[in-house]
Short mmCIF file of N, CA and C in Angstrom, two decimals:
data_model
loop_
_atom_site.label_atom_id
_atom_site.label_comp_id
_atom_site.label_asym_id
_atom_site.label_seq_id
_atom_site.Cartn_x
_atom_site.Cartn_y
_atom_site.Cartn_z
N MET J 9 14.29 6.62 17.70
CA MET J 9 13.61 5.61 18.00
C MET J 9 12.38 5.83 19.03
N TRP J 10 12.66 6.67 19.85
CA TRP J 10 11.55 7.08 21.11
C TRP J 10 10.65 7.83 20.34
N PHE J 11 10.85 8.27 19.30
CA PHE J 11 9.55 9.15 18.55
C PHE J 11 8.57 8.04 17.90
N LYS J 12 9.14 6.99 17.21
CA LYS J 12 8.30 6.22 16.68
C LYS J 12 7.40 5.51 17.65
N GLY J 13 8.00 5.22 18.77
CA GLY J 13 7.18 4.47 19.90
C GLY J 13 6.21 5.50 20.49
N TRP J 14 6.39 6.67 20.73
CA TRP J 14 5.57 7.75 21.05
C TRP J 14 4.56 7.91 19.99
N LEU J 15 4.85 8.05 18.55
CA LEU J 15 3.61 8.09 17.84
C LEU J 15 2.77 6.88 17.71
N ARG J 16 3.19 5.74 17.98
CA ARG J 16 2.58 4.53 17.93
C ARG J 16 1.65 4.41 19.00
N ARG J 17 1.83 4.92 20.43
CA ARG J 17 1.07 5.11 21.23
C ARG J 17 0.02 6.22 21.21
N ILE J 18 0.23 7.24 20.40
CA ILE J 18 -0.66 8.06 20.09
C ILE J 18 -1.87 7.59 19.27
N LYS J 19 -1.29 7.02 18.20
CA LYS J 19 -2.15 6.41 17.29
C LYS J 19 -3.20 5.16 17.90
N ARG J 20 -2.44 4.54 18.98
CA ARG J 20 -3.30 3.53 19.67
C ARG J 20 -4.36 4.21 20.40
N ARG J 21 -4.26 5.29 21.03
CA ARG J 21 -5.09 5.99 22.05
C ARG J 21 -6.23 6.34 21.00
N LYS J 22 -5.99 6.54 19.89
CA LYS J 22 -7.04 7.11 18.84
C LYS J 22 -7.84 6.11 18.34
N LEU J 23 -7.47 4.63 18.53
CA LEU J 23 -8.25 3.72 17.74
C LEU J 23 -9.83 3.67 18.27
N ARG J 24 -10.77 3.87 17.53
CA ARG J 24 -12.09 3.53 17.90
C ARG J 24 -12.76 2.32 18.07
N ASP J 25 -12.11 1.36 17.14
CA ASP J 25 -12.63 -0.04 17.03
C ASP J 25 -11.61 -0.89 17.61
N GLU J 26 -11.83 -1.37 18.85
CA GLU J 26 -11.10 -2.33 19.43
C GLU J 26 -10.84 -3.89 18.66
N ALA J 27 -11.65 -3.78 17.70
CA ALA J 27 -11.48 -5.23 16.96
C ALA J 27 -10.24 -4.90 15.96
N PHE J 28 -9.83 -3.88 16.01
CA PHE J 28 -8.65 -3.70 15.09
C PHE J 28 -7.12 -3.42 16.11
N ALA J 29 -7.27 -3.69 17.33
CA ALA J 29 -6.22 -3.58 18.03
C ALA J 29 -4.93 -4.48 17.54
N PHE J 30 -5.20 -5.71 17.02
CA PHE J 30 -4.47 -6.39 16.41
C PHE J 30 -3.05 -5.56 15.65
N LEU J 31 -3.48 -4.55 15.04
CA LEU J 31 -2.78 -3.54 14.03
C LEU J 31 -1.48 -3.23 14.94
N PHE J 32 -1.63 -3.09 16.45
CA PHE J 32 -0.59 -2.56 17.28
C PHE J 32 0.32 -3.70 17.72
N GLU J 33 0.03 -4.87 17.48
CA GLU J 33 0.79 -5.92 18.05
C GLU J 33 2.21 -5.91 17.39
N GLU J 34 3.14 -6.69 17.93
CA GLU J 34 4.42 -7.12 17.07
C GLU J 34 3.94 -7.72 15.87
N ALA J 35 5.05 -7.31 14.64
CA ALA J 35 4.97 -7.88 13.72
C ALA J 35 5.57 -9.09 13.54
N PRO J 36 4.87 -10.13 12.64
CA PRO J 36 5.73 -11.62 12.68
C PRO J 36 7.08 -11.47 12.12
N GLU J 37 8.02 -11.92 12.81
CA GLU J 37 9.36 -11.85 12.08
C GLU J 37 9.34 -12.30 10.62
N GLY J 38 10.09 -11.68 10.05
CA GLY J 38 10.28 -11.95 8.57
C GLY J 38 9.12 -11.78 7.57
N GLU J 39 8.23 -11.17 7.99
CA GLU J 39 6.74 -11.08 7.28
C GLU J 39 6.59 -9.47 6.84
N TYR J 40 6.11 -9.75 5.55
CA TYR J 40 5.88 -8.30 5.08
C TYR J 40 4.47 -8.21 4.15
N ILE J 41 3.84 -7.06 3.91
CA ILE J 41 2.84 -7.19 2.98
C ILE J 41 3.26 -6.20 1.82
N SER J 42 3.38 -6.81 0.45
CA SER J 42 3.50 -5.84 -0.65
C SER J 42 1.92 -5.33 -1.14
N LEU J 43 1.92 -3.85 -1.26
CA LEU J 43 0.54 -3.46 -1.46
C LEU J 43 0.52 -2.39 -2.69
N ASP J 44 -0.46 -2.70 -3.45
CA ASP J 44 -0.57 -1.61 -4.50
C ASP J 44 -2.19 -1.31 -4.77
N PHE J 45 -2.40 0.09 -4.89
CA PHE J 45 -3.86 0.61 -5.10
C PHE J 45 -3.77 0.86 -6.42
N GLU J 46 -4.92 0.68 -7.29
CA GLU J 46 -5.34 1.42 -8.42
C GLU J 46 -6.46 2.54 -8.12
N THR J 47 -6.32 3.88 -8.57
CA THR J 47 -7.26 4.87 -7.93
C THR J 47 -7.95 5.64 -9.05
N THR J 48 -8.96 6.37 -8.70
CA THR J 48 -9.64 7.28 -9.64
C THR J 48 -8.78 8.64 -10.08
N SER J 49 -7.79 8.79 -9.27
CA SER J 49 -6.85 9.90 -9.78
C SER J 49 -5.59 9.88 -8.98
N LEU J 50 -4.90 10.68 -9.39
CA LEU J 50 -3.46 10.84 -8.80
C LEU J 50 -3.40 11.96 -7.51
N ASN J 51 -4.52 12.47 -6.95
CA ASN J 51 -4.53 13.13 -5.93
C ASN J 51 -4.80 12.42 -4.58
N PRO J 52 -3.66 12.15 -3.83
CA PRO J 52 -4.23 11.34 -2.60
C PRO J 52 -5.14 11.97 -1.66
N ARG J 53 -5.43 13.27 -1.71
CA ARG J 53 -6.34 13.71 -1.03
C ARG J 53 -7.72 13.34 -1.55
N SER J 54 -8.14 13.17 -2.52
CA SER J 54 -9.27 13.00 -3.08
C SER J 54 -9.61 11.52 -3.97
N ALA J 55 -8.54 10.99 -4.16
CA ALA J 55 -8.73 9.52 -5.06
C ALA J 55 -9.32 8.57 -4.13
N GLU J 56 -10.12 7.70 -5.14
CA GLU J 56 -10.76 6.87 -4.64
C GLU J 56 -10.26 5.53 -4.92
N ILE J 57 -10.13 4.54 -4.18
CA ILE J 57 -9.58 3.36 -4.49
C ILE J 57 -10.51 2.49 -5.58
N ILE J 58 -9.83 1.73 -6.56
CA ILE J 58 -10.84 1.05 -7.44
C ILE J 58 -10.33 -0.47 -7.70
N ALA J 59 -9.02 -0.70 -7.16
CA ALA J 59 -8.78 -2.03 -7.20
C ALA J 59 -7.54 -2.09 -6.12
N ILE J 60 -7.45 -3.19 -5.33
CA ILE J 60 -6.40 -3.32 -4.17
C ILE J 60 -5.77 -4.73 -4.61
N GLY J 61 -4.48 -4.78 -4.62
CA GLY J 61 -3.54 -5.78 -4.76
C GLY J 61 -2.64 -5.85 -3.77
N ALA J 62 -2.58 -7.10 -2.96
CA ALA J 62 -1.55 -7.22 -1.87
C ALA J 62 -1.20 -8.66 -1.72
N VAL J 63 -0.05 -8.86 -1.38
CA VAL J 63 0.74 -10.34 -1.23
C VAL J 63 1.59 -10.39 -0.15
N LYS J 64 1.53 -11.55 0.59
CA LYS J 64 2.47 -11.62 1.75
C LYS J 64 3.75 -11.94 1.31
N ILE J 65 4.77 -11.34 1.88
CA ILE J 65 6.19 -11.91 1.69
C ILE J 65 6.50 -12.39 3.14
N GLN J 66 7.25 -13.70 3.15
CA GLN J 66 7.69 -14.23 4.29
C GLN J 66 8.86 -14.72 3.89
N ASN J 67 9.99 -14.39 4.62
CA ASN J 67 11.48 -14.67 4.54
C ASN J 67 11.94 -14.35 3.06
N SER J 68 11.71 -13.31 2.73
CA SER J 68 12.19 -12.89 1.19
C SER J 68 11.37 -13.87 0.22
N LYS J 69 10.52 -14.40 0.39
CA LYS J 69 9.65 -15.27 -0.78
C LYS J 69 8.24 -14.64 -0.85
N ILE J 70 7.94 -14.55 -1.93
CA ILE J 70 6.58 -13.98 -2.10
C ILE J 70 5.52 -15.53 -1.92
N VAL J 71 4.67 -15.17 -1.06
CA VAL J 71 3.64 -16.45 -0.90
C VAL J 71 2.29 -16.09 -1.61
N THR J 72 2.25 -16.51 -2.81
CA THR J 72 1.38 -16.32 -3.79
C THR J 72 0.11 -16.92 -3.15
N SER J 73 -0.09 -17.92 -2.38
CA SER J 73 -1.25 -18.68 -1.87
C SER J 73 -1.82 -17.60 -0.78
N GLU J 74 -1.29 -16.42 -0.44
CA GLU J 74 -1.77 -15.62 0.54
C GLU J 74 -1.63 -14.27 0.06
N LYS J 75 -2.79 -14.06 -0.79
CA LYS J 75 -2.83 -12.66 -1.50
C LYS J 75 -4.21 -12.03 -1.43
N PHE J 76 -4.24 -10.72 -1.57
CA PHE J 76 -5.58 -9.84 -1.24
C PHE J 76 -5.83 -9.26 -2.55
N ASP J 77 -6.90 -9.54 -3.30
CA ASP J 77 -7.17 -8.87 -4.50
C ASP J 77 -8.63 -8.57 -4.75
N ARG J 78 -8.87 -7.41 -4.84
CA ARG J 78 -10.20 -6.79 -4.78
C ARG J 78 -10.63 -5.74 -5.65
N LEU J 79 -11.73 -5.80 -6.39
CA LEU J 79 -12.27 -4.42 -7.10
C LEU J 79 -12.97 -3.76 -6.07
N VAL J 80 -13.08 -2.25 -6.23
CA VAL J 80 -13.61 -1.67 -5.29
C VAL J 80 -14.63 -0.53 -5.96
N ARG J 81 -15.79 -0.50 -5.60
CA ARG J 81 -16.83 0.36 -6.27
C ARG J 81 -16.36 1.87 -5.93
N PRO J 82 -16.03 2.93 -6.55
CA PRO J 82 -15.85 4.27 -6.22
C PRO J 82 -17.38 4.87 -6.05
N GLU J 83 -17.43 5.96 -5.19
CA GLU J 83 -18.52 6.66 -4.97
C GLU J 83 -18.76 7.76 -6.12
N GLY J 84 -17.62 8.40 -6.38
CA GLY J 84 -17.59 9.54 -7.07
C GLY J 84 -17.33 9.00 -8.77
N LYS J 85 -16.86 10.05 -9.49
CA LYS J 85 -16.47 9.82 -10.94
C LYS J 85 -15.06 9.54 -11.18
N MET J 86 -14.72 8.61 -12.14
CA MET J 86 -13.28 8.18 -12.47
C MET J 86 -13.07 9.12 -13.66
N GLU J 87 -11.58 9.64 -13.49
CA GLU J 87 -11.17 10.40 -14.37
C GLU J 87 -10.73 9.70 -15.77
N ARG J 88 -10.65 10.20 -16.67
CA ARG J 88 -10.61 9.57 -18.17
C ARG J 88 -9.17 8.95 -17.99
N GLU J 89 -8.12 9.73 -17.50
CA GLU J 89 -6.90 9.12 -17.31
C GLU J 89 -6.77 7.70 -16.51
N SER J 90 -7.61 7.61 -15.67
CA SER J 90 -7.58 6.41 -14.71
C SER J 90 -8.00 5.28 -15.48
N ILE J 91 -9.12 5.55 -16.21
CA ILE J 91 -9.66 4.46 -16.94
C ILE J 91 -8.53 3.96 -18.09
N THR J 92 -8.02 4.88 -18.89
CA THR J 92 -6.75 4.51 -19.88
C THR J 92 -6.01 3.85 -19.11
N VAL J 93 -5.41 4.08 -17.91
CA VAL J 93 -4.41 3.44 -17.25
C VAL J 93 -4.58 2.17 -16.64
N HIS J 94 -5.68 2.14 -16.18
CA HIS J 94 -6.12 1.02 -15.42
C HIS J 94 -7.09 -0.11 -16.14
N HIS J 95 -7.63 0.35 -17.16
CA HIS J 95 -8.59 -0.38 -18.08
C HIS J 95 -9.75 -0.72 -17.21
N LEU J 96 -10.29 -0.05 -16.01
CA LEU J 96 -11.45 -0.36 -15.44
C LEU J 96 -12.27 0.94 -15.37
N ARG J 97 -13.59 0.24 -16.07
CA ARG J 97 -14.60 1.46 -16.06
C ARG J 97 -15.52 1.30 -14.93
N TYR J 98 -16.36 2.27 -14.81
CA TYR J 98 -17.40 2.22 -13.83
C TYR J 98 -18.33 0.94 -13.83
N THR J 99 -18.58 0.78 -14.95
CA THR J 99 -19.44 -0.45 -15.08
C THR J 99 -18.72 -1.84 -14.83
N ASP J 100 -17.67 -1.59 -14.72
CA ASP J 100 -16.77 -2.94 -14.34
C ASP J 100 -16.54 -2.98 -12.78
N LEU J 101 -17.18 -1.90 -12.22
CA LEU J 101 -17.02 -1.73 -10.73
C LEU J 101 -18.29 -1.62 -9.96
N GLU J 102 -19.34 -1.54 -10.68
CA GLU J 102 -20.56 -1.14 -10.01
C GLU J 102 -21.09 -2.50 -9.18
N HIS J 103 -20.84 -3.62 -9.31
CA HIS J 103 -21.13 -4.65 -8.50
C HIS J 103 -19.94 -4.92 -7.47
N ALA J 104 -18.80 -4.20 -7.36
CA ALA J 104 -17.65 -4.32 -6.58
C ALA J 104 -18.00 -4.18 -5.14
N GLU J 105 -17.07 -4.54 -4.09
CA GLU J 105 -17.15 -4.02 -2.91
C GLU J 105 -17.37 -2.56 -2.57
N THR J 106 -17.76 -2.09 -1.50
CA THR J 106 -17.62 -0.67 -1.30
C THR J 106 -16.17 -0.50 -0.34
N ALA J 107 -15.51 0.65 -0.57
CA ALA J 107 -14.49 1.09 0.26
C ALA J 107 -14.21 0.41 1.52
N PRO J 108 -15.23 1.05 2.29
CA PRO J 108 -15.18 0.51 3.80
C PRO J 108 -14.94 -0.77 3.94
N GLU J 109 -15.79 -1.66 3.06
CA GLU J 109 -15.84 -3.06 3.30
C GLU J 109 -14.47 -3.66 2.86
N ALA J 110 -13.70 -3.30 1.63
CA ALA J 110 -12.60 -3.95 1.28
C ALA J 110 -11.48 -3.30 2.15
N ILE J 111 -11.53 -2.10 2.87
CA ILE J 111 -10.41 -1.72 3.67
C ILE J 111 -10.38 -2.46 4.76
N LYS J 112 -11.54 -2.70 5.52
CA LYS J 112 -11.60 -3.36 6.82
C LYS J 112 -11.00 -4.87 6.61
N GLU J 113 -11.35 -5.59 5.33
CA GLU J 113 -10.68 -6.76 5.05
C GLU J 113 -9.15 -6.60 4.82
N LEU J 114 -8.75 -5.54 4.19
CA LEU J 114 -7.41 -5.31 4.00
C LEU J 114 -6.66 -5.35 5.07
N LEU J 115 -7.37 -4.49 6.17
CA LEU J 115 -6.30 -4.32 7.49
C LEU J 115 -6.30 -5.66 8.14
N ARG J 116 -7.46 -6.29 8.15
CA ARG J 116 -7.17 -7.71 8.69
C ARG J 116 -5.91 -8.74 7.97
N PHE J 117 -5.79 -8.23 6.45
CA PHE J 117 -4.91 -9.10 6.10
C PHE J 117 -3.63 -8.66 6.13
N ILE J 118 -3.42 -7.16 6.34
CA ILE J 118 -2.03 -6.47 6.59
C ILE J 118 -1.69 -7.11 7.89
N GLY J 119 -2.68 -6.77 8.91
CA GLY J 119 -2.21 -7.09 10.41
C GLY J 119 -1.21 -6.00 10.84
N ALA J 120 -0.23 -6.59 11.59
CA ALA J 120 0.99 -5.65 12.09
C ALA J 120 2.17 -5.72 11.20
N ARG J 121 2.04 -6.29 9.98
CA ARG J 121 3.20 -6.44 9.35
C ARG J 121 3.44 -5.18 8.38
N PRO J 122 4.78 -4.85 8.46
CA PRO J 122 5.33 -3.72 7.56
C PRO J 122 4.87 -3.93 6.00
N ILE J 123 4.65 -2.80 5.55
CA ILE J 123 3.95 -2.60 4.22
C ILE J 123 5.02 -2.01 3.10
N VAL J 124 5.21 -2.96 2.04
CA VAL J 124 6.39 -2.67 1.18
C VAL J 124 5.60 -2.25 -0.08
N GLY J 125 6.28 -1.31 -0.82
CA GLY J 125 5.79 -0.85 -2.06
C GLY J 125 6.56 -0.10 -2.99
N TYR J 126 6.01 0.15 -4.22
CA TYR J 126 6.90 0.85 -5.07
C TYR J 126 6.18 2.41 -5.05
N TYR J 127 6.98 3.36 -4.52
CA TYR J 127 6.27 4.75 -4.46
C TYR J 127 4.90 4.46 -3.57
N ILE J 128 5.28 3.77 -2.29
CA ILE J 128 4.23 3.44 -1.65
C ILE J 128 3.54 4.66 -0.84
N GLU J 129 4.10 5.66 -0.61
CA GLU J 129 3.55 6.81 0.06
C GLU J 129 2.44 7.03 -0.26
N PHE J 130 2.09 7.21 -1.66
CA PHE J 130 0.65 7.56 -2.28
C PHE J 130 -0.37 6.58 -1.77
N ASP J 131 0.05 5.41 -1.88
CA ASP J 131 -0.94 4.16 -1.54
C ASP J 131 -1.15 4.35 0.12
N THR J 132 -0.19 4.60 0.90
CA THR J 132 -0.42 4.71 2.59
C THR J 132 -1.04 5.85 2.85
N LYS J 133 -0.79 7.00 1.99
CA LYS J 133 -1.79 8.05 2.24
C LYS J 133 -3.19 7.97 2.17
N ILE J 134 -3.59 7.17 1.01
CA ILE J 134 -4.76 6.99 1.04
C ILE J 134 -5.31 5.89 1.88
N LEU J 135 -4.68 4.90 2.25
CA LEU J 135 -5.21 3.83 3.13
C LEU J 135 -5.19 4.57 4.49
N ASN J 136 -4.42 5.37 4.86
CA ASN J 136 -4.58 5.98 6.12
C ASN J 136 -5.85 7.00 6.29
N ARG J 137 -6.00 7.64 5.11
CA ARG J 137 -7.35 8.55 5.02
C ARG J 137 -8.50 7.79 5.06
N TYR J 138 -8.64 6.54 4.57
CA TYR J 138 -9.72 5.62 4.87
C TYR J 138 -9.75 5.09 6.20
N ALA J 139 -8.46 4.45 6.71
CA ALA J 139 -8.46 3.93 8.00
C ALA J 139 -8.77 4.96 9.27
N LYS J 140 -8.62 6.14 8.88
CA LYS J 140 -8.76 7.32 10.04
C LYS J 140 -10.59 7.45 9.94
N GLU J 141 -11.23 7.41 8.85
CA GLU J 141 -12.59 7.37 8.86
C GLU J 141 -13.13 6.08 9.46
N LEU J 142 -12.58 5.01 9.36
CA LEU J 142 -13.13 3.61 9.70
C LEU J 142 -12.73 3.28 11.32
N ILE J 143 -11.63 3.39 11.58
CA ILE J 143 -11.34 3.07 13.07
C ILE J 143 -10.69 4.07 13.92
N GLY J 144 -10.57 5.53 13.37
CA GLY J 144 -10.24 6.32 14.17
C GLY J 144 -8.56 6.95 14.00
N THR J 145 -7.89 6.15 13.42
CA THR J 145 -6.55 6.38 13.44
C THR J 145 -5.76 6.03 11.88
N ALA J 146 -4.58 6.39 11.80
CA ALA J 146 -3.61 5.98 10.78
C ALA J 146 -2.93 4.83 11.25
N LEU J 147 -2.49 4.01 10.05
CA LEU J 147 -1.99 2.78 10.66
C LEU J 147 -0.50 2.97 11.13
N PRO J 148 -0.07 2.06 12.29
CA PRO J 148 0.90 2.01 12.94
C PRO J 148 2.13 1.37 12.19
N ASN J 149 1.73 0.74 11.19
CA ASN J 149 2.77 -0.02 10.43
C ASN J 149 3.96 0.47 9.88
N ASP J 150 5.00 -0.13 9.90
CA ASP J 150 6.15 0.27 9.22
C ASP J 150 6.02 0.26 7.47
N VAL J 151 6.52 1.32 7.04
CA VAL J 151 6.34 1.41 5.53
C VAL J 151 7.77 1.43 4.95
N ILE J 152 7.97 0.54 3.93
CA ILE J 152 9.29 0.40 3.16
C ILE J 152 9.12 0.75 1.70
N GLU J 153 9.90 1.55 1.34
CA GLU J 153 9.83 2.10 -0.07
C GLU J 153 10.91 1.31 -0.88
N VAL J 154 10.38 0.60 -1.84
CA VAL J 154 11.30 -0.33 -2.76
C VAL J 154 12.06 0.58 -3.54
N SER J 155 11.87 1.69 -4.18
CA SER J 155 12.80 2.57 -4.99
C SER J 155 13.80 3.26 -3.93
N GLY J 156 13.38 3.51 -2.80
CA GLY J 156 14.54 3.92 -1.81
C GLY J 156 15.75 2.94 -1.58
N ILE J 157 15.36 1.73 -1.29
CA ILE J 157 16.10 0.54 -1.20
C ILE J 157 17.22 0.57 -2.27
N TYR J 158 16.49 0.63 -3.35
CA TYR J 158 17.06 0.24 -4.66
C TYR J 158 18.22 1.64 -4.94
N TYR J 159 17.74 2.79 -4.70
CA TYR J 159 18.56 4.01 -4.88
C TYR J 159 19.66 3.74 -3.91
N ASN J 160 19.61 3.41 -2.71
CA ASN J 160 20.75 3.43 -1.54
C ASN J 160 21.72 2.12 -2.28
N LYS J 161 21.13 1.10 -2.59
CA LYS J 161 22.06 0.07 -3.05
C LYS J 161 22.95 0.47 -4.39
N LYS J 162 22.18 1.14 -5.21
CA LYS J 162 23.03 1.69 -6.56
C LYS J 162 23.78 2.64 -6.15
N GLU J 163 23.69 3.59 -5.37
CA GLU J 163 24.42 4.72 -4.71
C GLU J 163 25.73 4.22 -4.46
N GLN J 164 25.66 3.29 -3.82
CA GLN J 164 27.26 2.63 -3.32
C GLN J 164 27.89 2.35 -4.50
N LEU J 165 27.34 2.07 -5.54
CA LEU J 165 27.94 1.40 -6.71
C LEU J 165 28.16 2.68 -7.77
N ILE J 166 27.48 3.53 -7.63
CA ILE J 166 27.58 4.72 -8.46
C ILE J 166 27.44 6.14 -7.96
N PRO J 167 28.33 6.45 -6.89
CA PRO J 167 28.24 7.50 -6.22
C PRO J 167 28.25 8.87 -7.04
N GLN J 168 27.51 9.89 -6.95
CA GLN J 168 27.21 10.88 -7.71
C GLN J 168 26.67 10.86 -8.98
N GLY J 169 26.18 9.49 -9.34
CA GLY J 169 25.75 9.31 -10.80
C GLY J 169 24.19 9.28 -10.85
N HIS J 170 23.61 9.02 -11.97
CA HIS J 170 22.23 9.27 -12.30
C HIS J 170 21.64 7.85 -12.12
N ILE J 171 20.66 7.66 -10.93
CA ILE J 171 20.20 6.39 -10.88
C ILE J 171 18.74 6.59 -11.47
N ASP J 172 18.36 5.54 -12.32
CA ASP J 172 17.05 5.52 -12.99
C ASP J 172 16.23 4.58 -11.92
N LEU J 173 14.89 5.46 -11.41
CA LEU J 173 14.06 4.64 -10.56
C LEU J 173 12.70 4.37 -11.29
N ARG J 174 12.92 4.22 -12.37
CA ARG J 174 11.37 3.77 -13.15
C ARG J 174 11.36 2.52 -12.69
N PHE J 175 9.97 1.91 -12.67
CA PHE J 175 9.83 0.59 -12.15
C PHE J 175 10.42 -0.54 -13.14
N ASP J 176 10.12 -0.14 -14.30
CA ASP J 176 10.52 -1.18 -15.45
C ASP J 176 12.24 -1.27 -15.44
N THR J 177 12.89 -0.20 -15.25
CA THR J 177 14.32 -0.22 -15.00
C THR J 177 14.80 -1.04 -13.83
N ILE J 178 14.07 -0.93 -12.68
CA ILE J 178 14.60 -1.47 -11.53
C ILE J 178 14.18 -3.10 -11.76
N MET J 179 13.12 -3.47 -12.34
CA MET J 179 12.87 -4.75 -12.82
C MET J 179 13.89 -5.61 -13.42
N ARG J 180 14.05 -4.64 -14.52
CA ARG J 180 15.28 -5.13 -15.53
C ARG J 180 16.38 -5.58 -14.75
N ASP J 181 16.94 -4.50 -14.35
CA ASP J 181 18.28 -4.37 -13.62
C ASP J 181 18.45 -5.40 -12.54
N LEU J 182 17.36 -5.87 -11.92
CA LEU J 182 17.36 -7.02 -10.50
C LEU J 182 16.90 -8.27 -11.42
N ASP J 183 16.60 -8.33 -12.80
CA ASP J 183 16.29 -9.61 -13.29
C ASP J 183 14.95 -10.10 -12.81
N ILE J 184 14.18 -9.40 -12.58
CA ILE J 184 12.97 -9.82 -11.97
C ILE J 184 11.95 -10.06 -13.14
N PRO J 185 11.37 -11.06 -13.43
CA PRO J 185 10.32 -11.11 -14.41
C PRO J 185 8.99 -10.44 -14.10
N ALA J 186 8.51 -9.74 -15.44
CA ALA J 186 7.09 -9.01 -15.38
C ALA J 186 6.02 -10.09 -15.51
N TYR J 187 5.36 -10.44 -14.50
CA TYR J 187 3.98 -11.07 -14.79
C TYR J 187 2.88 -10.39 -15.31
N GLY J 188 2.02 -10.96 -15.79
CA GLY J 188 0.71 -10.36 -16.23
C GLY J 188 0.78 -9.51 -17.38
N LYS J 189 2.05 -9.68 -18.14
CA LYS J 189 1.95 -8.75 -19.34
C LYS J 189 1.87 -9.60 -20.53
#
C-alpha cells in the first residue's frame, strides 16, 4: 500500500495544470466510472480515440443520467478493421471534437473516481498517453478490471477449470441484458 501512495505523490508532482488537481482528491464513496474507448487501431502506443463512452456507477447502480458520450476526430488515418468494427468513418468524425478537448472534458467527468471496464488496461494506456501530453502526468485513479473480478469469482466455483472471459459469455452468465443491439 505504501507503494501506491508513493506513486500517487510522484504523479501529483508532475501535474502541470493545477486546474486538474481534483484528480488527486479522495474518490467519492461508492462511486465509479465505467469507461470504454473506440480507437483507430489496437496498438495502444499509436491508436487514436474516435469515440468515448463513460457512465457513472453509484452504489452498484448505473446512473444513466450521468454519462459522457463523445465522438473524437482523429488526426491520422483510420485502419480498415477499425471502420468495420466501429462503423465510424472519417467523414462521420470530421466535425467531432479534437482529442485534447474531449480528454479534458472526460477528466472532469471522471474526477478522482476509480475507473472500471472490460480489458480496461488498453483504454487506460491510451488515456494516460493523452493525459501526460495535456496535464503532465498519468492519472492516479484506481483501475478495476471487470474480467479479473469475474475470473476470481468463477475460480472459486470451478478450481482449475476453463473460465471463458469473452464479454458476451460474462454478460450471459450474469444475466445482464445487452443494450443497443
